[in-house]
Amino acid sequence: MNTDKKSEAYLTFLLGDEKFAVLVNYVHEVVELNNYTRVPDAPAYMLGIFNLRGTILPLLDTRIKLGLPQKEKTNKTRILILNVRDKEDATTSIGAIVDVAREVVEIEDENIQKPDDIEGFKSTTPVTGIVNDHGDITMIMDIHRVFSVDELSHMNKTIN
Amino acid sequence: MDDNQKQFIEDILDLLNQLDEGLMQLEATPQASAPLEQVFRIMHTVKGAANMFGFEHIGELAHHLETLFDLVRDGHMQVSDDLVSITLNAFDKVRDLLQKKNLSKIEDPKELKNHLDKVKLFLERNEIAGNAIDSVSRLSAQTTFVTYLVEVYPNIKITADGNHPILYIVKDIEALGMSKVAVEVKKGKTIDHWNMILATVSTKEEIESYFLFVEQECKVIISPLAAGNLLETPAYAAKINNFLDRKITKKQLNSFFEHINNQAQKPDMSDSKDEPTPIGYQQAIIKVKKHKIDDLLNKISELVILKSQLLNVAHQTHNIALNDVAEQIESVVGQLLGVSLDISLIQIETLVTLFKRLVRDLSRSLGKKVNFISQGVDTEMDKDIIETMTQPLLHIIRNAVDHGIEPPDERKSQGKSEHGTIKLHAFRSSAFINLVISDDGKGIDKDKIINKAIKYGLINGKAQLTDDEAFNLIFHPGLTTANTISDISGRGVGMDVVKQKISELRGSIKISSSTGSGTQFYIKLPLSRSIIDGLLVKVADTQYIIPINVIERIDRIPTSLLNRKNKIQTEVMINEKPVPVLSLREQYHSEKGGPKTSDVISINVNSVIKGIAVDMIEGMMQVILKPMGDMYNDQDFISGSAILGDGAVALVLDPDRLFSRHIKKDSI
């Protein structure tokens, strides 16, 4: 392994045909989707709550949150248990549904193309970089942008 | 501010509460040595600690106050109103400074100067007066407690469940102050005699007058034991208990207190070796961060859930050995839950000190004479619940002093004792804490409330209200019965907030009152915020828990009655009254194919009956409330979630918020 170059570990997952990666540091674990309880009168991407070995976590639909079309849950559907920042620099655990959870990979920093290098890229998207491995594209996702508790609870309020 | 200083502040704040308690006890029992020693010791500790951590001005103030109390200890000065007030006010300022944790203010000599000057002046005046005890204002005999032994020997045959006037007279006497009673029973349930220890401000003659009409039927012996309220001092109370349990004789009791009386008169004998030995041993106490206890509770509630799962699995296997183990685990986990909940409970004593202070200060400023009596101060409550309830309870007591207790001359003209009494009685019953706050004031004027409610359009002028319904109106926001809003009541929280806080804790409050003789508030609170007794119901695939405390009744109705357009306003006849019913299925679960019948749960929301329709009721259960996280803050009609025995998650409804949410939405 080449130790000279700075690299970090990422977990990759699929939403439809698109491949995404999140920093493994933020992923607590990956579990299968079992039962969850819908919480009424909440936005569509806030699916409900579920029981992770005695702890109650909110369950979020990553597809709906990103504005992608909804898809039936399959036996490959997984929940990523993520630690996201909330307002006071503390972290909260959430469960985010993805179509398929793939693998943990090392990605070298120099292989990540930053958004400003890419033409027509909007800085507001939750994708902070792209890895192009001979046409196999992986998008690096900033989970704090997708699932910031502050923002989610704010949106929850506006919708209601 | 460094960590040591922060720790110092926490410790001193604790001590200051004890000091308040000690000072008020000293005021009530100026002759007793125990409270004086306690006050002295705490001041000394405060002084030492303040100097050590660099809060020299606090140290200086404490030093001068200590000097004052040293004079008292040496018999050169008596405990007086002024002394106690000056001390309380000075330490109030210290508390205030410390709570703000503002180092520059704490170190600013100007902050405490005013109090320091007062203390110095008081000291000078008393030093000039020298040993002239007479120059210090004495507390009048009427305002001090005296503890009596009251023995009642009936000449006739009466039983405790009978209705002879003597039984009621004994009850009345009990209520004159703080009391403990033992009944000696002969064969055949006939009462031989009562032994009562009564700490009261009433005189011996007053107590005797109660027995005027039953003079022929009983013999009454009233003997004063000592000045002050002996029941409030644990060591004395223990002695009294021994007497009432017949472990010691009357003679032994008398000689014990004679000894105490002698000691109080000769304070120089403070080195006496015959100090009453406190009962029990000094229990070691450790301070723990709150979150550690929360973590522990969380883990144990996981264990409770796993235990239910284990029981389910074990039953399915029909393996006797496995079932045995599972049941033993169930029992141990149950005990573990009990013990761990117990950890977060603290005695309501600190609360009682606050109440005493409030009653003392407020009655003085209003020119009223009020005694505060508490019973069951060792009752334990969840710390969070105590914190939530502090302001509401203060409000009730403030109202009692301000509106309940009449001025002394008015009381006198009505044949009452000049001193009003406010009593707090705390006790535990199963998973609830009961707080009864009563006063012997003028009571709530029912007609006045009703007229006011009519004026504000809250009720119909023709409505016939029961007492309960009328008294409940005082919880209505915007209804104050005081003719003039005084400085004391009518600001900060109102009775509506009191009610709201209690509902939030899933408790209940009831009022009873009779004109001329006083008001009682009965407050029932759950032992813990996180344990809920609830009704488990099902709507479509979702399970909900409805807290039992708000449920009035349950009826099964044909679902077709609910199928109307206007969801919240659907009115269904229940118990021959139209009740607005909200169907959870229609509201939140649009799935077709509901059952043919629905169960309507009638709920008391701010004294109005409303219904929640669900598919079916699954049963009663005790669950542990788990928060859903900040993300669901806006879904506040769900107070949290609960994990059921099979691992499924149910939603705990907050009925109050459920209805207010829909009223709000409908009106938009």
Tab-separated table of C-alpha atoms in Angstrom, chain B residues 539 559-568 570 581-591 613 615:
chain	number	residue	atom	x	y	z
B	539	VAL	CA	-54.884	2.076	14.061
B	559	THR	CA	-67.344	3.007	12.301
B	560	SER	CA	-70.003	4.351	9.939
B	561	LEU	CA	-70.852	6.993	12.536
B	562	LEU	CA	-67.426	8.511	11.997
B	563	ASN	CA	-67.526	8.767	8.219
B	564	ARG	CA	-68.176	12.401	7.661
B	565	LYS	CA	-66.324	15.133	5.888
B	566	ASN	CA	-65.383	17.397	8.739
B	567	LYS	CA	-62.971	15.227	10.661
B	568	ILE	CA	-62.550	16.970	13.993
B	570	THR	CA	-67.643	14.703	13.897
B	581	VAL	CA	-64.409	12.732	17.975
B	582	LEU	CA	-61.159	12.691	16.065
B	583	SER	CA	-60.567	9.515	14.103
B	584	LEU	CA	-56.885	8.650	13.998
B	585	ARG	CA	-57.516	6.407	10.984
B	586	GLU	CA	-59.167	9.145	8.957
B	587	GLN	CA	-56.670	11.720	10.078
B	588	TYR	CA	-53.413	9.877	9.618
B	589	HIS	CA	-53.989	6.495	8.037
B	590	SER	CA	-55.900	6.952	4.813
B	591	GLU	CA	-55.662	3.206	4.071
B	613	ALA	CA	-61.423	6.946	17.618
B	615	ASP	CA	-59.553	0.632	15.294
